[in-house]
Amino acid sequence: MAKPLALAFDVPETTGGDEDSLEPSPYEESEVHDSFHQLIQEQSLRVAEEGLELLSLGPGRGDQTLPRPEGAPVLSTATLRILASMPSRTIGRSRGAIISQYYNRTVRLRRRSSRPLLGNVVRSARPSLRLYDLELDPTILEEDEKRSLLVKELQGLSVAQRDHMVRNMPLSLGEKRWLREKSWSPKVKRRDQQGRRRGAFSCCSRLRYTCMLALHSLGLALLSGLYAARPWRYALKQIGGQFGSSVLSYFLFLKTLLAFNTLMLLPLLAFLVGVQAAFPPDPAGPVPTFSGLELLTGGGWFTHTVMYYGYYSNTTLRQSCASAREGGLCSPRLGSLPYNMPLAYLFTVGAAFFITCIVLVYSMSHSFGESYRVGSTKGIHALTVFCSWDYKVTQKRASRVQQDSIRTQLKELLAEWQLRKRPRSVCGQLRQVVVLGLGWLLCLGSTVGCTVAVLTFSETMIQRPASGGQGLEMLALPLVVSVLNLVASYLFRGLAALERHDSPVLEVYMAICRNLILKMAVLGVLCYHWLGRRVAALQDQCWEDFVGQELYRFMVVDFIFVLLDSLFGELVWRLISEKKLKTGQKPEFDIARNVLDLIYGQTLTWLGVLFSPLLPAVQILRLLLLFYIKKTSLIANCQAPGRPWLASHMTTVFLTLLCFPSFLGAAVFLCYAVWQVRPSSTCGPFRTLNTMYEAGTVWVRRLEHAGSGASWLPWLHHFLVENTFFLFLVSALLLAVIYLNIQVVKGQRKVICLLKEQIRNEGEDKIFLINKLHSVYEEEGMSRPGRTQEATIPPAAPED
């Protein structure tokens, strides 16, 4: 009976004084590379010879080939040898090859002066470099012997080198744990066993580690609770899987608006609302009781809270100041900076707008880069089919959601591909242009009619005597505007159905443009009504509170109309189609109208933040309720789009519309109110000034006369606020950032196209070279028909 093959490495030991600090030399690395290259060639030859033994030699054939699948080229043995020697064919290795490789590394780490080349080792002890093919390993005993050799070499290393070596091995955790345990020295094992018998930790240590683990578990529980409390934790995946990326883009945009409002609310609460709540002013009159009607009108009890502009004082707040509520100033202590409330009001609102502008521009540029980076969708179908599944998903519910998401994504990709393959005739294009022209004429005419109606009704409201903003009649103008917006949006939707766009993306973009023009025109008329007509009509009253209450009422009425639309436009229509019509066809989710409702509400928030600092908090509550209401209505009452389409650029379009028409218009409105409109003389922090902007100038003059240590603040105010060059510089920098991002994305798209072309050319070059090699070897075989190749492996010599 043959004995197992024993490997003997006659390698002399070196002194262990500096074995931990020395590293393998480049010469040894190259030597190992050469020996592995030789091994690869011999292994490839052996594979080819084994394949030749299984074939019968045909008559007249001197060059045998291996069988290939149907449709694949039949390559000769020499060509197969060259292909087997390519680096890409030797990437996958078996476990025995990995162990042998790391055995050689441990030998180099121990700095042995000489070692045998891999070419001089017996072939059975070498690693098999075939792609995960374990049939070439002679026996399992040889692999165990190589593993034991690796354990011995690991025992000779230091602890740090051994841990680093085992950690980097591409083996399973069980194999690594076994190697680590076996490589411990007997002393270490004995010490570990003694520590386990005695008890490794004392009572104090156990208590300390128990407290640490409890705190760590509590922190993880809190983090998981916060993660689970988010409204989009599971709903976004469910919506994306059932309704596609087009409907999902609405909820992602709602999530973005929630983040913007939270970011704006934080400085307002910290530096404005919280400070004024800590130092409340003396009430000017009796405070009315809360009746509940204030939730609709925004007046009454809310007027005497930090909700509106008129509640904030124009005094300098300090802890030691107990008097001087009406315009008086306490004498500041030496070296102290008093809290100037008018300046804090102006600069806090300005800083909140500036931070929002920076974040909005960054989000828009980042979204633009994410949407247009790749430049093409070639190969996305194969990637979706073969690379989309997440193998970490184990729950049945999560796997079902992922299946729906992949299926919907494939539908969107195929619909977009079919749309590109379906051209339209010239007559069809002309008919489409005529229909679009008529549709746009009707849309622009309805927009002009709605704008004139809002202007006329607002003038009628000015002629009526003011009632303090406490009656339900103050809801008339918001109701009229909301009804016009709702009716016009349904009119635009009907026109889009008559136009019959081939592309659903184009249909959504057209609806967004029409609704955006309508809402921006109506808001422009309302801004003129508030800052032009109302300021002149309310000279002896606090017109800032009226504008803040008006914007609050617009937000509340718009939210009510959204609820009514979800109830009657989706729920009632589903019940009618299911119960009466017996069709079972549910309505589709109107993305354009719902997104424009979000932009409209956010614009109202930005317009009113100067007159109502807590309006972002109202918007946050409104967005949270909208998320749950829209999600419930979508899942229960709506169906997936009849024509699925890929919304790859929708988030970028939404952020662009939010930035330029919405945020830019609100910024212009507030700048006009700060620089041009005279504040009320009866309320607010700017009651004694000609404009709100003068608050900074008056404060700087007081600092200059006081001669305090903060002399750099007047200089900063002069060069950063009063000097218009800084504003132009910031605007130019923002535009430059947007332009550079666009150019970078264009450059990336060009580079990606060039790299794809280069990869395609290299693949064609490889195919050309392989075909040339095959033809050369075929010609040589035909020129020598008498020669035959016989490849046999000599049997192993029996051992005594």
CSV table of C-alpha atoms in Angstrom, one decimal, residues 10-323:
chain,number,residue,atom,x,y,z
A,10,ASP,CA,15.5,21.6,3.7
A,11,VAL,CA,15.6,25.2,4.8
A,12,PRO,CA,18.1,26.4,7.4
A,13,GLU,CA,16.9,28.6,10.2
A,14,THR,CA,18.1,32.1,10.8
A,15,THR,CA,18.5,33.9,14.0
A,16,GLY,CA,15.3,35.2,15.4
A,17,GLY,CA,16.6,38.5,16.6
A,18,ASP,CA,15.3,40.7,13.8
A,19,GLU,CA,12.7,38.4,12.3
A,20,ASP,CA,9.8,40.6,13.3
A,21,SER,CA,11.1,43.8,11.7
A,22,LEU,CA,12.5,42.5,8.4
A,23,GLU,CA,10.3,42.3,5.2
A,24,PRO,CA,10.6,40.2,2.1
A,25,SER,CA,12.9,41.8,-0.6
A,26,PRO,CA,11.8,42.6,-4.1
A,27,TYR,CA,14.1,39.9,-5.4
A,28,GLU,CA,12.2,37.2,-3.5
A,29,GLU,CA,8.9,38.6,-4.8
A,30,SER,CA,10.1,38.4,-8.4
A,31,GLU,CA,11.4,34.9,-7.7
A,32,VAL,CA,8.0,33.8,-6.4
A,33,HIS,CA,6.3,35.4,-9.4
A,34,ASP,CA,8.6,33.5,-11.8
A,35,SER,CA,8.1,30.2,-10.1
A,36,PHE,CA,4.3,30.7,-10.1
A,37,HIS,CA,4.5,31.6,-13.8
A,38,GLN,CA,6.4,28.3,-14.5
A,39,LEU,CA,3.8,26.4,-12.4
A,40,ILE,CA,1.0,28.0,-14.4
A,41,GLN,CA,2.5,26.9,-17.7
A,42,GLU,CA,3.1,23.3,-16.5
A,43,GLN,CA,-0.5,23.2,-15.0
A,44,SER,CA,-1.9,24.4,-18.4
A,45,LEU,CA,0.1,21.7,-20.2
A,46,ARG,CA,-1.2,19.1,-17.8
A,47,VAL,CA,-4.8,20.2,-18.4
A,48,ALA,CA,-4.4,20.0,-22.1
A,49,GLU,CA,-2.7,16.5,-21.9
A,50,GLU,CA,-5.5,15.2,-19.7
A,51,GLY,CA,-8.0,16.4,-22.2
A,52,LEU,CA,-6.1,14.8,-25.1
A,53,GLU,CA,-6.1,11.4,-23.4
A,54,LEU,CA,-9.9,11.3,-23.5
A,55,LEU,CA,-10.1,11.8,-27.3
A,56,SER,CA,-9.6,9.3,-30.0
A,57,LEU,CA,-7.2,10.3,-32.8
A,58,GLY,CA,-9.0,10.6,-36.1
A,59,PRO,CA,-7.4,9.6,-39.4
A,60,GLY,CA,-5.5,12.2,-41.1
A,61,ARG,CA,-5.5,14.6,-38.2
A,62,GLY,CA,-2.3,15.5,-36.6
A,63,ASP,CA,-3.6,18.2,-34.3
A,64,GLN,CA,-6.4,17.3,-31.9
A,65,THR,CA,-8.8,19.9,-30.4
A,66,LEU,CA,-10.9,19.8,-27.3
A,67,PRO,CA,-14.7,19.8,-27.6
A,68,ARG,CA,-16.4,23.2,-27.3
A,69,PRO,CA,-20.0,24.2,-26.8
A,70,GLU,CA,-22.3,24.8,-29.8
A,71,GLY,CA,-21.6,28.0,-31.7
A,72,ALA,CA,-18.1,28.5,-30.1
A,73,PRO,CA,-14.9,28.2,-32.2
A,74,VAL,CA,-13.0,25.0,-32.0
A,75,LEU,CA,-9.5,25.8,-30.8
A,76,SER,CA,-6.4,23.7,-31.0
A,77,THR,CA,-4.4,22.3,-28.1
A,78,ALA,CA,-1.7,24.9,-28.5
A,79,THR,CA,-4.2,27.7,-28.5
A,80,LEU,CA,-5.7,26.3,-25.4
A,81,ARG,CA,-2.4,26.2,-23.7
A,82,ILE,CA,-1.9,29.9,-24.4
A,83,LEU,CA,-5.3,30.7,-23.2
A,84,ALA,CA,-4.8,28.8,-20.0
A,85,SER,CA,-1.6,30.8,-19.4
A,86,MET,CA,-3.5,34.1,-19.5
A,87,PRO,CA,-3.7,35.9,-16.1
A,88,SER,CA,-7.5,36.0,-16.2
A,89,ARG,CA,-7.6,32.2,-16.3
A,90,THR,CA,-5.7,31.9,-13.1
A,91,ILE,CA,-7.6,34.3,-10.8
A,92,GLY,CA,-9.7,31.7,-9.1
A,93,ARG,CA,-7.8,29.3,-6.9
A,94,SER,CA,-8.7,26.5,-4.6
A,95,ARG,CA,-8.3,26.4,-0.9
A,96,GLY,CA,-5.1,24.4,-1.1
A,97,ALA,CA,-3.6,27.0,-3.4
A,98,ILE,CA,-4.4,29.7,-0.9
A,99,ILE,CA,-2.8,27.8,1.9
A,100,SER,CA,0.3,27.0,-0.1
A,101,GLN,CA,0.6,30.7,-1.1
A,102,TYR,CA,0.4,31.9,2.4
A,103,TYR,CA,2.8,29.2,3.5
A,104,ASN,CA,5.4,30.7,1.1
A,105,ARG,CA,4.7,34.2,2.6
A,106,THR,CA,5.3,33.0,6.1
A,107,VAL,CA,8.6,31.5,4.9
A,108,ARG,CA,9.6,34.9,3.5
A,109,LEU,CA,8.6,36.6,6.7
A,110,ARG,CA,10.9,34.4,8.7
A,111,ARG,CA,13.8,35.5,6.4
A,112,ARG,CA,15.2,32.1,5.5
A,113,SER,CA,18.4,32.3,3.6
A,114,SER,CA,17.5,29.7,1.0
A,115,ARG,CA,14.4,27.9,0.0
A,116,PRO,CA,13.6,25.6,-2.9
A,117,LEU,CA,11.9,26.9,-6.0
A,118,LEU,CA,8.4,25.8,-6.7
A,119,GLY,CA,9.6,24.2,-9.8
A,120,ASN,CA,11.7,21.7,-7.8
A,121,VAL,CA,8.9,20.7,-5.6
A,122,VAL,CA,6.9,17.5,-6.3
A,123,ARG,CA,4.0,18.3,-8.5
A,124,SER,CA,1.4,16.9,-6.1
A,125,ALA,CA,2.5,19.4,-3.5
A,126,ARG,CA,1.9,22.4,-5.7
A,127,PRO,CA,-1.3,24.5,-5.7
A,128,SER,CA,-3.9,23.8,-8.3
A,129,LEU,CA,-4.6,27.1,-10.2
A,130,ARG,CA,-7.6,25.9,-12.1
A,131,LEU,CA,-10.8,27.7,-11.6
A,132,TYR,CA,-12.1,26.1,-8.4
A,133,ASP,CA,-11.4,22.7,-9.7
A,134,LEU,CA,-10.4,20.4,-6.9
A,135,GLU,CA,-10.1,17.3,-9.0
A,136,LEU,CA,-6.4,17.9,-9.7
A,137,ASP,CA,-5.6,17.8,-5.9
A,138,PRO,CA,-4.3,14.2,-5.4
A,139,THR,CA,-5.7,13.5,-1.9
A,140,ILE,CA,-7.2,15.3,1.0
A,141,LEU,CA,-4.3,14.1,3.0
A,142,GLU,CA,-1.9,16.3,1.0
A,143,GLU,CA,-4.1,19.4,1.7
A,144,ASP,CA,-4.1,18.5,5.4
A,145,GLU,CA,-0.3,18.2,5.3
A,146,LYS,CA,0.0,21.6,3.7
A,147,ARG,CA,-2.3,23.1,6.3
A,148,SER,CA,-0.1,21.6,9.1
A,149,LEU,CA,3.0,23.1,7.4
A,150,LEU,CA,1.3,26.4,7.4
A,151,VAL,CA,0.4,26.1,11.1
A,152,LYS,CA,4.0,25.4,11.9
A,153,GLU,CA,5.2,28.4,10.0
A,154,LEU,CA,2.6,30.6,11.6
A,155,GLN,CA,3.8,29.5,15.0
A,156,GLY,CA,7.2,30.8,14.2
A,157,LEU,CA,6.0,34.3,13.5
A,158,SER,CA,5.3,37.0,16.0
A,159,VAL,CA,1.8,37.6,17.3
A,160,ALA,CA,1.3,40.8,15.2
A,161,GLN,CA,2.6,39.2,12.0
A,162,ARG,CA,0.5,36.0,12.6
A,163,ASP,CA,-2.7,38.0,13.2
A,164,HIS,CA,-2.1,40.2,10.1
A,165,MET,CA,-1.4,37.1,8.0
A,166,VAL,CA,-4.4,35.2,9.1
A,167,ARG,CA,-6.7,38.3,8.8
A,168,ASN,CA,-5.7,38.8,5.1
A,169,MET,CA,-6.2,35.2,4.0
A,170,PRO,CA,-9.1,34.8,1.6
A,171,LEU,CA,-10.6,31.9,3.7
A,172,SER,CA,-13.8,31.4,5.6
A,173,LEU,CA,-14.1,32.5,9.2
A,174,GLY,CA,-14.1,28.9,10.3
A,175,GLU,CA,-10.8,28.2,8.6
A,176,LYS,CA,-9.3,31.4,10.0
A,177,ARG,CA,-10.4,30.5,13.5
A,178,TRP,CA,-9.0,27.0,13.2
A,179,LEU,CA,-5.6,28.4,12.0
A,180,ARG,CA,-5.5,30.9,14.8
A,181,GLU,CA,-6.2,28.3,17.5
A,182,LYS,CA,-3.7,25.8,16.1
A,183,SER,CA,-1.0,28.4,15.7
A,184,TRP,CA,-1.0,29.3,19.4
A,185,SER,CA,2.0,28.1,21.3
A,186,PRO,CA,1.5,25.6,24.2
A,187,LYS,CA,2.3,28.3,26.8
A,188,VAL,CA,-0.5,30.6,25.5
A,189,LYS,CA,-3.0,27.7,25.4
A,190,ARG,CA,-2.1,26.7,29.0
A,191,ARG,CA,-2.4,30.3,30.2
A,192,ASP,CA,-5.8,30.7,28.5
A,193,GLN,CA,-7.1,27.5,30.1
A,194,GLN,CA,-5.9,28.6,33.6
A,195,GLY,CA,-7.6,32.0,33.1
A,196,ARG,CA,-10.9,30.3,32.2
A,197,ARG,CA,-10.7,28.1,35.3
A,198,ARG,CA,-10.0,30.9,37.7
A,199,GLY,CA,-12.3,33.4,36.1
A,200,ALA,CA,-10.8,36.0,33.9
A,201,PHE,CA,-12.6,39.0,35.4
A,202,SER,CA,-13.2,40.2,38.9
A,203,CYS,CA,-16.5,41.4,40.3
A,204,CYS,CA,-15.7,45.1,39.6
A,205,SER,CA,-14.5,44.4,36.1
A,206,ARG,CA,-17.6,42.3,35.4
A,207,LEU,CA,-19.8,45.2,36.7
A,208,ARG,CA,-18.0,47.7,34.6
A,209,TYR,CA,-18.2,45.6,31.4
A,210,THR,CA,-21.9,44.9,32.1
A,211,CYS,CA,-22.6,48.7,32.4
A,212,MET,CA,-20.6,49.4,29.2
A,213,LEU,CA,-22.5,46.7,27.3
A,214,ALA,CA,-25.8,48.0,28.7
A,215,LEU,CA,-25.1,51.6,27.6
A,216,HIS,CA,-23.9,50.3,24.2
A,217,SER,CA,-27.1,48.3,23.8
A,218,LEU,CA,-29.2,51.3,24.9
A,219,GLY,CA,-27.5,53.5,22.4
A,220,LEU,CA,-28.1,51.0,19.6
A,221,ALA,CA,-31.7,50.7,20.7
A,222,LEU,CA,-32.2,54.5,20.5
A,223,LEU,CA,-30.6,54.7,17.1
A,224,SER,CA,-32.8,51.9,15.8
A,225,GLY,CA,-35.8,53.6,17.3
A,226,LEU,CA,-35.0,56.9,15.6
A,227,TYR,CA,-34.4,55.0,12.3
A,228,ALA,CA,-37.8,53.2,12.7
A,229,ALA,CA,-39.5,56.5,13.6
A,230,ARG,CA,-38.7,58.0,10.2
A,231,PRO,CA,-41.8,58.1,8.0
A,232,TRP,CA,-39.9,56.8,4.9
A,233,ARG,CA,-38.2,53.8,6.6
A,234,TYR,CA,-40.1,51.1,4.7
A,235,ALA,CA,-42.7,53.1,2.7
A,236,LEU,CA,-40.2,54.3,0.1
A,237,LYS,CA,-39.1,50.8,-0.9
A,238,GLN,CA,-42.7,49.7,-1.0
A,239,ILE,CA,-43.8,52.6,-3.2
A,240,GLY,CA,-40.8,52.2,-5.5
A,241,GLY,CA,-41.5,48.5,-5.9
A,242,GLN,CA,-45.2,48.8,-6.7
A,243,PHE,CA,-45.5,52.1,-8.5
A,244,GLY,CA,-42.0,52.8,-10.0
A,245,SER,CA,-39.5,55.5,-9.8
A,246,SER,CA,-41.9,58.2,-11.2
A,247,VAL,CA,-44.2,58.1,-8.2
A,248,LEU,CA,-41.3,57.5,-5.9
A,249,SER,CA,-39.7,60.8,-7.0
A,250,TYR,CA,-42.7,62.7,-5.4
A,251,PHE,CA,-42.0,61.2,-2.0
A,252,LEU,CA,-38.3,61.7,-2.3
A,253,PHE,CA,-38.9,65.4,-3.1
A,254,LEU,CA,-41.2,65.6,-0.1
A,255,LYS,CA,-38.4,64.2,2.1
A,256,THR,CA,-36.0,66.8,0.7
A,257,LEU,CA,-38.4,69.6,1.5
A,258,LEU,CA,-38.7,68.3,5.0
A,259,ALA,CA,-34.9,68.5,5.4
A,260,PHE,CA,-34.8,72.1,4.1
A,261,ASN,CA,-37.5,73.3,6.5
A,262,THR,CA,-35.8,71.6,9.4
A,263,LEU,CA,-32.5,73.3,8.5
A,264,MET,CA,-34.2,76.6,8.3
A,265,LEU,CA,-36.1,76.2,11.6
A,266,LEU,CA,-33.1,75.4,13.7
A,267,PRO,CA,-31.4,78.9,13.7
A,268,LEU,CA,-34.8,80.6,14.0
A,269,LEU,CA,-35.5,78.6,17.1
A,270,ALA,CA,-32.1,79.1,18.6
A,271,PHE,CA,-31.4,82.8,18.0
A,272,LEU,CA,-34.9,84.3,17.6
A,273,VAL,CA,-37.9,82.4,18.9
A,274,GLY,CA,-36.1,81.0,22.0
A,275,VAL,CA,-34.6,84.3,23.0
A,276,GLN,CA,-37.8,86.2,22.7
A,277,ALA,CA,-39.7,83.5,24.6
A,278,ALA,CA,-37.1,83.8,27.4
A,279,PHE,CA,-37.6,87.6,27.5
A,280,PRO,CA,-41.3,88.2,26.8
A,281,PRO,CA,-42.4,91.8,26.2
A,282,ASP,CA,-45.1,93.5,28.2
A,283,PRO,CA,-48.5,92.9,26.6
A,284,ALA,CA,-50.0,95.9,24.9
A,285,GLY,CA,-53.6,95.0,25.8
A,286,PRO,CA,-55.8,92.1,27.0
A,287,VAL,CA,-54.8,88.7,25.5
A,288,PRO,CA,-57.8,86.9,24.0
A,289,THR,CA,-58.5,83.3,24.9
A,290,PHE,CA,-57.9,80.4,22.6
A,291,SER,CA,-61.1,79.4,20.8
A,292,GLY,CA,-59.9,76.9,18.2
A,293,LEU,CA,-60.8,79.1,15.3
A,294,GLU,CA,-57.2,80.4,15.3
A,295,LEU,CA,-56.1,77.1,13.7
A,296,LEU,CA,-57.9,78.1,10.5
A,297,THR,CA,-57.6,81.9,10.5
A,298,GLY,CA,-54.2,82.3,12.2
A,299,GLY,CA,-55.4,85.3,14.2
A,300,GLY,CA,-56.7,85.9,17.7
A,301,TRP,CA,-54.5,84.2,20.4
A,302,PHE,CA,-51.7,83.5,17.9
A,303,THR,CA,-51.1,87.2,17.4
A,304,HIS,CA,-49.9,87.5,21.0
A,305,THR,CA,-47.3,84.7,20.7
A,306,VAL,CA,-43.9,84.3,19.0
A,307,MET,CA,-45.8,83.1,16.0
A,308,TYR,CA,-45.8,86.5,14.3
A,309,TYR,CA,-43.6,89.5,13.7
A,310,GLY,CA,-45.6,92.0,15.9
A,311,TYR,CA,-44.8,90.1,19.1
A,312,TYR,CA,-41.0,90.7,18.9
A,313,SER,CA,-39.6,93.7,20.8
A,314,ASN,CA,-37.2,96.4,19.6
A,315,THR,CA,-35.2,96.5,22.8
A,316,THR,CA,-31.7,95.3,23.7
A,317,LEU,CA,-32.1,92.2,25.8
A,318,ARG,CA,-29.8,91.4,28.8
A,319,GLN,CA,-30.1,89.4,31.9
A,320,SER,CA,-29.7,92.4,34.2
A,321,CYS,CA,-32.2,94.6,32.3
A,322,ALA,CA,-35.6,94.7,33.9
A,323,SER,CA,-36.9,98.0,32.5
